Every structure is written in C-alpha cells, then in structure tokens.
C-alpha cells in the first residue's frame, strides 16, 4: 500500500464554479410544512383582520373631528362631537407605568430567588404558584383590588401624600393633613390603586420570562465566577444579570403590553374622569380599555365608531410595545446558547 | 523533571495500602459529621444547611464581617505557593459513591498530574479541592482538604476565601462574554467586591496576562470582548483571570482537551513558567502531557461499579518508566483507557 499525491494545477483555478443546490422534500415534510405554514398564516390574518376591522370602523368618527382633535381632546362626548383620546391614553400609560414600577422589582427579586437561592420544593412550589397567579381571572383581581386592597391601602396613600405631597405627582387636592378625621375618600379609585392591582396581574408573565432567561445562564460561566471566589451576589451581577438582560427588558415590556390592555380590573376600581391628571394618588383615573367597557352598552352607531377608533389607538400602542419586547428578547444572548 | 522547591530524593511511587486504610477509616462518613452541619448557633455562624430549601448555600459570617479588614480578606500582593493535602476524600452523588478514601499530597510549588480513564473520579476529586463539588445539589463528601495545614471545609472557613486561594481553570474556556479582555482579567476583583485603583489594575492585567503568556497577543486590544479570542487564547485568558487573584494553588481540569497542538504547547509553557510560584494540579487524558509537565503523578481507577481510588502515585518519571502496579503500567503505555 502506498499513498497518493494528487496533481494540482494552479493555472486551472478559474475552472471551478459554484453549482446551484436544489433538493427534494419527502412527502411527509411537505405535509408538515404546509400545516405549520398555514397555522402561522392564519394567526397573521386574524391579527391583520382585527386591525383592519378597528381601523375601518373607527375611521368615520376620526374623520368627523379630525385626527389632531381626536388625539388632543380630553373630553369624551361623541353626541356633541367633542371627543378624543388624550385623557384616556394618558391615563392608560400612567396606570401601566405605576404597575411597571411596582411589578418590575418584584418580578426581578422573585425570579432571582427562584433561580439562584431557592432549591427543591420551595423552588418548584413557587414556580407553579407564580404560574397559577397568571391563571386568576382579571375580574377576580378587580374585586380583590376594590374590596380588599383599596380599603387597606388608602391610609398608605394618605401617608405618601402627607409626607411627599410637595412632589406634584403625590399631591391630593382638598385634604387637610392636620385634620384629625380619617378621611380616605379622596384617596380611593385612584391611578395608584389601579396600578397596584395591574402590577399583581403582570408579575407572573414578567417573573416567568425573567426566570427562564436567568435559568439559561451558562453553568460554565457561573462556575468560572465561583472559582474566582465570587460571592453569590457577585456571581449574579457578573454572569446572571448580563446574560438575562434581554429577558429582564423583554419581560418588562411584555408586562407593559399587558398592563396597557387591562380592562375589567381597572374598570372595577377607578372612578372615570376625562381630564389629564398628574396626581396619581387622587380619586379619579381612566384608561382606554376601561372606557370602552364603560361606554359600550350606551353607545349608538357613531359613538361606537368613536370607541373603535380609541380601540385602534390602543391596538397600535400595545402592538408597538409587544414588537419591541419580542425583538429585544430575540436579540439577547439569553435566547441562544453561548458560543464556543 | 525540574524540581524547584524540595527535590524528591527517592524517585519512587507509592501504592496506597488498602487494608490499613479500610481498618482506620471504615465508616468515615457515618462517624465524621459533615463540616457544613457542625456549626452551632453559639458560634454565631450562618452555616449552609444543604437541606434548607430556602437557601442554596449561605456563607455569611456576621462576626468576620466586622473584624476582618478588606486587606485581610483579599490581598493584591502575590502569595507564596501552598501545599495541598487531601485526606481520606470520599464523594457521593446522591447514593452513588464515586470516590473512596482518596488521600494525596500535593507539595507546594510542584505540578501534580491526575491521570486515569474517564469516570474514575479524578475531576470530582479536583472539584473537591476548591469546594466546587458542592455546587451539584445531590453531591456530598467526607474527608479533609488541608491548604497549608488548614482544612478548607472547616466551618470557620469562608468558601469564597478557599476558592480564591485555590483557583480553577475549566475544560471549556469560560471567559465572561460581556466583558473585555481587560475586564475579564481583573473580574476576580469585582466578584470579590474589591476596589482597586486604575494603576493597580493596569499592573495586574499586564502581570497576569504575561504569566499566562497571552500579553503579546492581546496587548493592543485589551478593551475588545474576551469572547472574540481563539480557543487557546480564551483558555489562557481564563488562566490569567485565575492568576490575577493571586491564588496559592491552581487546579486545571483538562485545560487542553479542546485545544489544538500549538495552543496546548502554549498552555504547557505557561504551566512551566508558573512552576514554583503556584502549586498546580492538572487533570489530563493526555499521557504525554502528564509526562511533560508534571513532577508527581497520581493514577485514578474505578473498577466496574465501584468508587474511584488512587491505584498508584509518586514521581512522574517513576510512574511512567517503572510503575509498580500492573494496571498503571498498562494505562501509561496506552494498553487500556
């Protein structure tokens, strides 16, 4: 047996050209591809149809007052052609931001506890409890918020407004801090309380997405950190949090998307006002979804169209938030294994 | 073989006396209380209770936090190599016993190679030497690991201090991908919560990268991500990272198994240059590598369904040229494993 030395002619280098690659699928693959593809297409079509339906129904109302007035008017009185989403859109965003501010640290702490601290049955139980929290109907959260949370939280609201009332956001009109009477009515049905309830509702989604991304932090990097003598917090700070960054941002944004669309719980708690308010502790708040639920039953055809237009605005906002969220999750490292 | 500190006068390997060991240490697991559980409330020690599901492992020591200064906990100054002494190490994963009363002495400043077929417990043994074994939830162990005569599993000892003194390089290079080469090298400072001045860091980075023979290749791109290096460079970056916290012992778990021959040679040169400064323990499947780099050698073997033991250990030359056990002879000559 001897070896071979292939002949090689450098001058013939140009002779090689890339050939086109074609391939035939197995029949089974054809069936599988068509089924999955149609599934994907149906979802897109439904999504597009919702958007088109809202837009086509809402357009007549918007045309009536003009887009600019629709976006800037605070009042909602379709019967006198004086309506716009300025107040409700602001209220929606405000409630969602309060919810986010409360839910984000709560979810971050919970998911770090689940992935980095808890072990065994605590870890398992907590994970399923969080998932269970997501299954609680929002009307139940609304009832809990209105009849359990609100009577107990108003004193805290008052405390904030007494001590931090100098910050405009926490100001409450018509309350005398020196009064010995326990007057809590001005603190009920506020943006703050609605935001707290919504926070409870978005904690599960935020926690489960953050937990998932933390859990996938590579064991090699974790051990590398510990082998350098890292404290647990040091390891979390250098390995888990940078790795889970996408999950933290993405989960928070998904929670924001939910908070924006939340309807019935807010509807049960707030007392609707149609003005742009900055005082979050004060009675009176509003949101697009809650307004639609409130006005829907008493609307004629034109008022309905106005509500559709408001719904379309909400649709656009939540879509933008959700797309941003999924883009961030997809681009982050936690979506993929570490290279190498 | 180069002998930097104390040259062995008798080049001879040792066969552990199984019978004597069994008599003295039978029931080592039952009789000896596991160090994690032996702390009492009066000692004011928050000890890790493996059974506590609310806590995956806490090493908080309230007393030490108040009296120990930062420099006591961590020093930038290089420390001399320390001897490592494993005494009667047994290890379990759940109910399965993987190591049985393994004792090994790793003298200060020398290079010790752990060889043996896969699954014989040498990586487990290595991970026990810097308390990485206990990161596996079902893992348990018995015995003592003495660093300069001090048991690292002693309840008074902080786990972070043990790991800082006994660094580790893993089979798969694991630089922190979000950090630059510079940040990776001094990551140990941040992880330990230690502030260092820019000049101190600069010095430490150059010194550590030089020791890991990586400086010349990366000195112009210190602030580029550590993930962008080649496999061999990443591994040497991990070595530099370990050296930056001035460990007294460096453990290497098959550091070259994923590297090409050139990179392997560079890592071996690094080991060569560290001889005497740091005590090195290296697990390797590469017989030639063990013969090239180590002063002493230990051959691990686990027979079918039995825990791993050290069959023979001693001077590397003697292990390879004149082993006393037939199984060692077969293994080092490539007849099995």
XYZ file of C-alpha atoms in Angstrom:
677
model
C 0.000 0.000 0.000
C 1.297 3.372 -0.864
C -0.157 6.861 -0.580
C -1.320 9.142 -3.379
C -0.170 12.629 -4.307
C -2.994 14.441 -6.157
C -1.940 16.506 -9.163
C -2.753 20.146 -8.722
C -2.675 22.759 -11.453
C -2.885 26.310 -10.092
C -3.341 27.751 -13.594
C -6.727 25.971 -13.895
C -8.031 27.664 -10.770
C -10.847 29.549 -12.564
C -12.441 26.333 -13.783
C -14.294 25.729 -10.529
C -17.680 27.438 -10.307
C -20.310 27.167 -7.623
C -23.172 24.849 -8.581
C -26.781 25.614 -7.626
C -28.084 23.481 -4.789
C -31.598 22.106 -5.126
C -33.252 19.452 -3.069
C -36.494 17.496 -2.960
C -38.549 17.176 0.179
C -40.011 13.961 1.470
C -43.847 13.887 1.091
C -44.122 13.864 4.886
C -42.096 17.042 5.054
C -44.426 18.661 2.514
C -47.454 17.892 4.693
C -45.676 19.104 7.817
C -44.545 22.308 6.164
C -47.979 23.127 4.790
C -49.681 22.544 8.143
C -47.260 24.686 10.119
C -47.193 27.346 7.463
C -50.977 27.637 7.360
C -51.019 27.856 11.144
C -48.641 30.787 11.009
C -50.550 32.466 8.203
C -53.914 32.147 9.980
C -52.538 33.909 13.058
C -51.210 36.741 10.925
C -54.510 37.022 9.023
C -56.552 37.169 12.244
C -54.218 39.825 13.577
C -54.499 41.875 10.402
C -58.276 41.475 10.346
C -58.611 42.822 13.891
C -56.554 45.832 12.943
C -58.468 46.422 9.699
C -61.818 45.978 11.455
C -60.936 48.528 14.124
C -59.484 50.980 11.627
C -62.374 50.783 9.143
C -64.983 51.174 11.854
C -63.174 53.932 13.656
C -62.297 55.984 10.597
C -65.701 57.683 10.295
C -65.502 59.007 13.847
C -61.968 60.259 13.359
C -62.960 61.923 10.081
C -65.769 63.718 11.868
C -63.463 65.570 14.268
C -60.121 65.272 12.502
C -57.088 63.284 13.630
C -55.462 66.116 15.530
C -58.541 66.871 17.614
C -59.043 63.145 18.191
C -55.559 62.876 19.630
C -55.668 66.043 21.747
C -59.215 66.319 23.102
C -59.583 65.213 26.707
C -63.366 65.008 26.838
C -65.416 62.047 25.593
C -68.805 63.208 24.310
C -69.460 61.744 20.847
C -73.046 63.066 20.899
C -71.743 66.654 20.827
C -68.794 65.809 18.566
C -66.369 66.625 21.352
C -64.250 63.571 21.963
C -60.596 62.494 21.910
C -58.209 60.029 23.497
C -55.775 62.435 25.145
C -57.044 61.859 28.682
C -57.696 58.132 28.424
C -54.442 57.414 26.606
C -52.541 59.357 29.252
C -54.470 57.525 31.984
C -53.693 54.163 30.382
C -49.988 54.915 30.207
C -49.966 56.280 33.751
C -51.630 53.202 35.249
C -49.303 50.955 33.247
C -46.233 52.852 34.445
C -47.293 52.633 38.097
C -47.888 48.914 37.575
C -44.490 48.506 35.954
C -42.691 50.411 38.684
C -44.142 48.078 41.304
C -44.071 44.836 39.340
C -40.587 45.094 37.851
C -38.531 44.953 41.066
C -40.945 42.393 42.491
C -40.536 40.123 39.477
C -36.780 40.618 39.353
C -36.428 39.664 43.005
C -38.796 36.729 42.700
C -37.092 35.287 39.658
C -33.627 35.687 41.175
C -34.888 33.967 44.308
C -36.359 31.118 42.270
C -33.284 30.553 40.122
C -30.402 31.434 42.429
C -31.494 30.916 46.025
C -34.422 28.547 46.411
C -33.939 24.832 45.971
C -36.088 21.735 45.957
C -39.740 22.002 46.893
C -39.629 25.748 47.526
C -38.375 26.325 44.006
C -40.949 24.027 42.466
C -43.859 25.334 44.538
C -43.015 28.957 43.923
C -42.679 28.412 40.190
C -46.099 26.798 39.944
C -47.674 29.383 42.270
C -46.458 32.161 40.010
C -47.932 30.368 37.023
C -51.146 29.916 38.972
C -51.259 33.647 39.636
C -51.377 34.152 35.867
C -54.479 31.969 35.716
C -56.501 34.099 38.157
C -59.231 35.863 36.113
C -58.792 39.601 35.952
C -62.289 40.210 37.321
C -61.181 38.443 40.492
C -58.183 40.737 40.722
C -60.571 43.644 40.207
C -62.829 42.536 43.054
C -59.842 41.900 45.298
C -58.473 45.320 44.458
C -61.741 47.131 45.050
C -62.874 45.391 48.228
C -59.715 44.117 49.857
C -56.723 46.167 48.715
C -58.352 49.579 48.434
C -59.728 49.910 51.985
C -56.354 48.873 53.346
C -54.064 50.843 51.083
C -55.762 54.248 51.312
C -54.012 55.044 54.578
C -50.706 54.405 52.884
C -51.781 56.673 50.023
C -52.586 59.321 52.570
C -49.250 58.846 54.280
C -47.421 59.344 50.982
C -49.420 62.452 50.138
C -48.867 63.950 53.602
C -45.120 63.426 53.607
C -44.314 63.638 49.918
C -47.112 65.946 48.813
C -44.508 68.550 47.908
C -43.755 66.379 44.876
C -46.530 67.407 42.458
C -47.242 63.819 41.489
C -48.243 62.896 45.057
C -50.372 65.949 45.694
C -54.015 65.426 46.608
C -56.440 68.338 46.422
C -58.883 69.105 49.195
C -57.243 67.202 52.016
C -56.119 68.831 55.195
C -53.224 66.855 56.686
C -53.900 68.423 60.077
C -57.480 67.202 60.192
C -57.939 64.541 62.864
C -60.690 62.821 60.904
C -59.830 59.734 58.912
C -60.997 60.990 55.554
C -59.805 58.485 52.981
C -62.392 59.021 50.253
C -60.174 61.371 48.193
C -57.610 58.570 48.003
C -59.898 55.868 46.615
C -60.362 54.875 42.983
C -57.004 56.364 42.055
C -54.412 55.672 39.391
C -52.129 54.396 42.144
C -54.550 51.696 43.348
C -55.444 50.625 39.812
C -51.724 50.439 39.051
C -51.087 48.251 42.108
C -53.749 45.764 41.046
C -52.453 45.668 37.488
C -48.963 45.131 38.916
C -50.163 41.962 40.593
C -51.503 40.818 37.252
C -48.311 41.373 35.285
C -45.933 39.923 37.861
C -46.467 36.334 36.612
C -45.523 36.987 32.983
C -42.541 39.126 33.945
C -41.349 36.604 36.501
C -41.644 33.611 34.222
C -39.772 35.294 31.381
C -37.005 36.539 33.688
C -36.780 33.146 35.411
C -36.433 31.443 32.063
C -33.631 33.739 30.944
C -31.757 33.534 34.266
C -32.035 29.773 34.298
C -30.224 29.592 30.988
C -27.175 31.485 32.195
C -24.374 29.060 31.275
C -23.175 26.836 34.084
C -19.600 27.232 32.819
C -19.634 30.980 33.428
C -21.324 30.548 36.802
C -18.655 28.097 37.908
C -15.957 30.318 36.471
C -17.187 33.146 38.669
C -17.443 30.984 41.778
C -13.978 29.538 41.167
C -12.609 33.085 41.389
C -14.015 33.349 44.897
C -17.185 35.200 43.938
C -19.927 35.838 46.412
C -23.344 34.780 45.249
C -24.295 38.381 44.541
C -21.000 38.893 42.708
C -21.755 35.906 40.503
C -25.305 37.127 39.837
C -24.024 40.580 38.961
C -21.331 39.425 36.568
C -22.931 36.366 34.992
C -26.678 36.047 35.538
C -27.823 39.650 35.141
C -25.797 40.463 31.991
C -26.929 37.190 30.479
C -30.549 37.753 31.422
C -30.600 41.397 30.352
C -32.770 40.637 27.342
C -35.157 38.647 29.493
C -35.419 41.473 32.012
C -36.148 44.114 29.384
C -38.321 41.862 27.255
C -40.324 40.558 30.213
C -40.858 44.075 31.483
C -42.069 45.221 28.078
C -44.435 42.268 27.719
C -45.802 43.141 31.141
C -46.222 46.705 29.952
C -48.174 45.453 26.946
C -50.483 43.570 29.266
C -50.879 46.482 31.618
C -51.891 48.748 28.740
C -54.650 46.399 27.671
C -56.002 45.525 31.092
C -59.731 46.271 31.256
C -62.032 44.824 33.827
C -59.876 45.136 36.936
C -59.291 48.815 36.217
C -62.955 49.293 35.354
C -63.957 47.941 38.766
C -61.588 50.197 40.674
C -61.371 53.591 39.054
C -63.914 56.347 39.018
C -63.569 57.631 35.469
C -62.527 61.203 34.788
C -61.892 62.686 31.372
C -59.011 65.003 32.034
C -55.243 64.641 32.003
C -54.308 64.192 35.651
C -50.875 64.079 37.178
C -51.900 63.375 40.758
C -51.744 59.622 40.897
C -52.985 59.298 44.472
C -56.111 61.324 43.846
C -59.554 59.895 43.199
C -60.279 59.595 39.507
C -58.423 57.849 36.732
C -59.116 56.404 33.317
C -57.877 54.043 30.642
C -58.873 53.312 27.068
C -59.893 49.724 27.698
C -61.910 50.611 30.802
C -63.600 53.445 28.951
C -64.640 51.143 26.112
C -66.111 48.688 28.620
C -67.911 51.541 30.349
C -69.386 53.287 27.315
C -70.030 50.277 25.113
C -73.560 49.486 26.304
C -74.897 53.020 25.920
C -73.456 53.806 22.512
C -75.239 54.496 19.270
C -73.613 53.803 15.922
C -71.447 56.905 15.846
C -70.379 56.623 19.476
C -69.482 53.013 18.735
C -67.280 54.143 15.881
C -65.561 56.565 18.225
C -64.885 53.716 20.652
C -63.491 51.628 17.783
C -61.113 54.456 16.992
C -59.960 54.518 20.593
C -59.574 50.744 20.468
C -57.481 51.096 17.335
C -55.173 53.534 19.092
C -54.734 51.048 21.949
C -54.146 48.256 19.438
C -51.336 50.242 17.819
C -49.700 51.123 21.133
C -49.759 47.566 22.517
C -48.511 46.175 19.219
C -45.564 48.539 19.238
C -44.718 47.630 22.830
C -45.010 43.901 22.186
C -42.971 44.005 18.995
C -40.234 45.917 20.766
C -40.326 43.368 23.574
C -40.057 40.338 21.320
C -37.314 41.968 19.282
C -35.306 42.565 22.455
C -35.851 39.018 23.713
C -34.903 37.529 20.359
C -31.731 39.573 20.030
C -30.457 38.964 23.552
C -27.907 36.344 24.425
C -30.336 34.575 26.717
C -32.214 33.464 23.640
C -29.217 31.480 22.472
C -26.578 29.274 23.962
C -23.190 30.824 24.455
C -20.852 30.296 21.572
C -17.804 28.077 21.588
C 11.713 16.680 35.609
C 12.501 20.012 37.168
C 12.220 20.218 40.907
C 12.009 23.810 42.085
C 11.433 23.619 45.805
C 12.116 20.334 47.517
C 13.594 17.772 45.205
C 12.419 14.263 45.780
C 15.403 12.264 46.737
C 13.799 8.914 46.151
C 12.039 8.628 42.834
C 9.568 6.011 43.764
C 5.828 5.602 43.525
C 3.504 4.651 46.309
C 0.739 2.107 46.357
C -1.969 3.037 48.861
C -2.365 0.343 51.473
C -5.987 -0.574 51.043
C -6.250 -2.884 54.049
C -4.793 -0.493 56.593
C -6.871 2.360 55.271
C -10.048 0.386 55.499
C -9.485 -0.510 59.123
C -8.904 3.015 60.339
C -11.335 4.862 58.177
C -14.230 2.483 57.789
C -17.430 4.399 58.377
C -15.700 7.696 57.780
C -18.985 9.014 56.529
C -21.053 7.870 59.471
C -18.640 8.830 62.217
C -17.497 12.136 60.878
C -20.031 14.838 60.967
C -20.107 16.723 57.725
C -18.359 20.068 58.204
C -21.292 22.062 56.874
C -23.503 20.801 59.645
C -21.188 21.041 62.601
C -21.503 24.780 63.259
C -23.608 25.712 66.270
C -25.697 28.773 66.982
C -23.372 29.855 69.782
C -20.571 30.213 67.259
C -22.612 32.910 65.545
C -22.061 31.195 62.244
C -24.580 31.158 59.484
C -23.803 27.754 58.098
C -25.047 26.210 54.926
C -27.678 23.606 55.578
C -27.984 21.514 52.434
C -31.477 20.512 53.489
C -32.710 24.102 53.646
C -34.742 24.678 50.506
C -34.940 28.414 51.134
C -31.227 28.801 50.733
C -28.961 27.283 48.144
C -25.908 27.930 50.279
C -25.057 30.827 52.530
C -21.621 31.647 53.766
C -22.433 34.770 55.710
C -20.350 35.097 58.817
C -21.517 38.090 60.881
C -18.518 38.203 63.204
C -15.977 38.112 60.449
C -17.713 40.915 58.606
C -16.947 43.288 61.438
C -13.431 42.394 62.411
C -11.835 41.349 59.156
C -10.434 44.230 57.167
C -10.516 44.177 53.423
C -6.845 43.502 53.140
C -7.239 40.536 55.442
C -9.871 39.065 53.204
C -8.127 39.753 49.986
C -4.713 40.906 49.040
C -3.362 42.063 45.730
C 0.117 41.009 46.751
C 1.200 37.657 45.382
C 1.182 34.913 47.973
C 3.633 32.033 48.056
C 2.540 28.666 46.728
C 0.930 26.464 49.356
C 0.915 22.732 49.779
C -2.386 20.945 49.395
C -3.193 17.811 51.299
C -6.234 15.649 50.608
C -7.038 13.241 53.380
C -9.454 10.358 53.012
C -11.692 12.032 50.500
C -14.863 10.120 49.765
C -17.524 11.562 47.499
C -21.089 10.755 46.600
C -23.585 11.872 44.005
C -26.864 11.019 45.682
C -26.460 7.395 46.753
C -23.719 6.636 44.255
C -20.248 6.693 45.704
C -17.667 7.938 43.238
C -14.531 8.282 45.385
C -13.406 6.106 48.241
C -10.983 7.413 50.888
C -8.553 9.029 48.486
C -5.508 10.659 50.046
C -2.969 12.636 48.089
C -0.296 15.126 48.946
C 0.429 17.945 46.524
C 3.609 19.707 47.696
C 3.930 23.469 47.417
C 5.143 24.749 44.066
C 5.027 21.430 42.250
C 2.885 20.237 39.374
C 0.754 17.192 40.080
C -0.986 15.362 37.249
C -4.109 13.296 37.838
C -4.484 10.633 35.200
C -6.897 7.805 34.648
C -9.728 6.703 32.388
C -12.993 8.659 32.134
C -15.391 8.242 35.022
C -12.769 7.324 37.580
C -13.476 10.370 39.746
C -10.418 12.498 39.063
C -12.473 15.543 38.040
C -14.662 15.078 41.096
C -11.537 14.907 43.219
C -10.234 18.095 41.629
C -13.532 19.897 42.217
C -13.466 18.838 45.851
C -10.114 20.579 46.200
C -11.718 24.018 45.814
C -15.248 23.333 47.007
C -16.835 23.288 43.576
C -18.147 19.762 44.178
C -20.871 21.001 46.499
C -22.437 23.108 43.740
C -24.079 19.943 42.456
C -27.277 19.660 44.519
C -27.045 15.926 45.279
C -23.310 15.911 45.971
C -21.781 15.083 49.346
C -18.319 14.260 50.590
C -16.218 13.172 53.556
C -12.609 13.779 54.476
C -10.422 16.849 54.696
C -8.602 19.127 52.287
C -5.735 20.908 54.007
C -4.333 24.086 52.493
C -1.124 24.805 54.408
C -2.476 22.583 57.153
C -5.818 24.367 57.369
C -8.960 22.422 56.436
C -10.838 24.347 53.739
C -14.050 22.566 54.770
C -13.726 23.827 58.323
C -16.961 25.617 59.312
C -14.894 28.656 60.321
C -13.500 28.980 56.823
C -15.196 31.094 54.220
C -15.951 29.308 50.994
C -15.060 32.400 48.963
C -11.630 32.564 50.599
C -10.997 28.900 49.846
C -11.896 29.348 46.208
C -9.817 32.497 45.888
C -6.787 30.735 47.316
C -7.374 27.697 45.153
C -8.132 28.846 41.616
C -9.543 26.695 38.872
C -9.312 26.509 35.098
C -12.029 24.505 33.399
C -12.086 22.130 30.478
C -14.199 24.548 28.469
C -12.784 28.055 28.471
C -15.373 30.277 30.117
C -14.415 33.956 29.859
C -17.267 36.330 30.657
C -18.546 37.231 27.187
C -19.963 40.615 28.149
C -16.554 41.790 29.377
C -13.447 42.938 27.563
C -10.129 41.144 27.846
C -9.036 43.704 30.427
C -12.217 43.361 32.484
C -12.071 39.594 32.248
C -8.572 39.535 33.662
C -9.497 41.578 36.727
C -13.016 40.109 37.055
C -11.961 38.440 40.298
C -11.639 41.835 41.973
C -15.154 42.845 41.025
C -16.531 39.478 42.064
C -14.914 39.813 45.453
C -16.272 43.337 45.764
C -12.770 44.835 45.926
C -11.922 48.289 44.699
C -8.560 48.724 43.033
C -7.050 51.814 41.502
C -6.592 52.100 37.783
C -2.823 51.726 38.132
C -3.154 48.620 40.281
C -5.492 47.104 37.751
C -3.224 48.007 34.850
C -0.328 46.345 36.600
C -2.365 43.291 37.492
C -3.666 42.891 33.946
C -0.217 43.041 32.371
C 1.349 40.836 35.030
C -1.357 38.164 34.825
C -1.506 38.159 31.032
C 2.289 37.884 30.873
C 2.243 34.937 33.266
C -0.363 33.273 31.078
C 1.820 34.103 28.010
C -1.037 35.972 26.396
C 0.166 39.550 26.812
C 1.970 39.913 23.491
C -1.039 38.668 21.548
C -3.634 40.927 23.159
C -1.812 43.988 24.445
C -3.142 46.119 21.567
C -6.780 45.094 22.001
C -7.267 44.846 25.731
C -10.637 46.516 25.519
C -12.155 44.215 22.949
C -14.544 41.472 24.091
C -12.954 38.356 25.554
C -15.276 36.170 23.509
C -13.550 37.224 20.299
C -10.341 35.320 21.009
C -9.405 31.924 19.646
C -9.999 28.820 21.751
C -6.440 28.631 23.005
C -6.311 32.341 23.767
C -9.587 32.131 25.655
C -8.206 29.328 27.780
C -5.079 31.346 28.544
C -7.303 34.331 29.341
C -9.044 32.118 31.902
C -5.661 31.170 33.332
C -4.726 34.860 33.548
C -8.047 35.595 35.212
C -7.344 32.936 37.822
C -3.813 34.213 38.392
C -4.989 37.797 38.886
C -6.467 36.986 42.286
C -3.054 35.563 43.297
C -4.076 32.017 44.124
C -1.759 29.731 46.028
C -2.941 26.669 44.176
C -4.218 26.406 40.609
C -6.413 23.492 39.582
C -6.723 22.653 35.907
C -9.430 20.329 34.661
C -8.308 19.031 31.263
C -7.361 22.555 30.176
C -6.089 21.445 26.768
C -8.641 18.855 25.738
C -10.353 21.245 23.317
C -7.183 22.926 22.051
C -5.011 22.383 19.002
C -1.381 21.281 19.493
C 0.044 24.807 19.215
C -2.277 26.207 21.851
C -1.631 23.162 24.001
C 2.078 23.900 23.854
C 1.486 27.490 24.920
C -0.573 26.358 27.913
C 2.134 23.869 28.835
C 4.721 26.644 28.632
C 2.539 28.672 30.949
C 2.431 25.801 33.421
C 6.188 25.534 33.120
C 6.682 29.199 33.954
C 4.326 29.008 36.942
C 6.190 26.104 38.484
C 7.374 27.111 41.905
C 5.117 30.162 42.100
C 1.848 28.282 42.305
C 1.019 24.718 43.212
C -0.594 23.192 40.134
C -2.883 20.197 39.973
C -3.837 19.169 36.458
C -6.270 16.542 35.252
C -5.331 15.255 31.834
C -6.171 12.430 29.469
C -3.016 13.060 27.546
C -0.275 10.762 28.817
C 2.493 12.680 27.063
C 1.259 15.892 28.587
C 1.293 14.395 32.069
C 4.825 13.168 31.462
C 5.940 16.545 30.091
C 4.533 18.921 32.665
C 4.195 17.140 35.985
C 6.568 16.430 38.849
C 4.302 13.922 40.517
C 1.507 11.893 39.139
C -1.500 10.047 40.548
C -3.304 7.285 38.711
C -7.030 7.030 39.449
C -9.058 3.990 38.595
C -12.612 2.889 39.202
C -13.382 -0.746 38.555
C -16.839 -1.661 37.287
C -19.487 -0.161 39.618
C -17.028 0.666 42.377
C -15.915 4.108 43.518
C -12.678 5.548 42.223
C -9.423 5.100 44.106
C -5.803 6.046 43.584
C -4.026 2.938 42.372
C -0.570 4.413 42.413
C 1.041 7.805 42.837
C 4.506 9.248 43.031
C 7.288 10.736 40.961
C 6.246 11.154 37.344
C 9.404 9.600 35.908
C 8.982 6.556 38.060
C 5.281 6.321 37.227
C 5.997 6.242 33.524
C 9.242 4.280 33.451
C 8.851 1.845 36.266
C 5.296 1.616 37.631
C 4.808 -0.944 40.379
C 1.181 -1.778 39.656
C 0.375 -3.747 36.509
C -2.744 -1.604 35.817
C -0.676 1.580 35.929
C 1.791 0.010 33.571
C -0.973 -0.904 31.141
C -2.553 2.542 31.339
C 0.536 4.686 30.905
C 1.578 2.545 27.987
C -1.794 3.020 26.303
C -2.982 -0.557 26.652
C -6.395 0.493 28.029
C -8.422 3.568 28.911
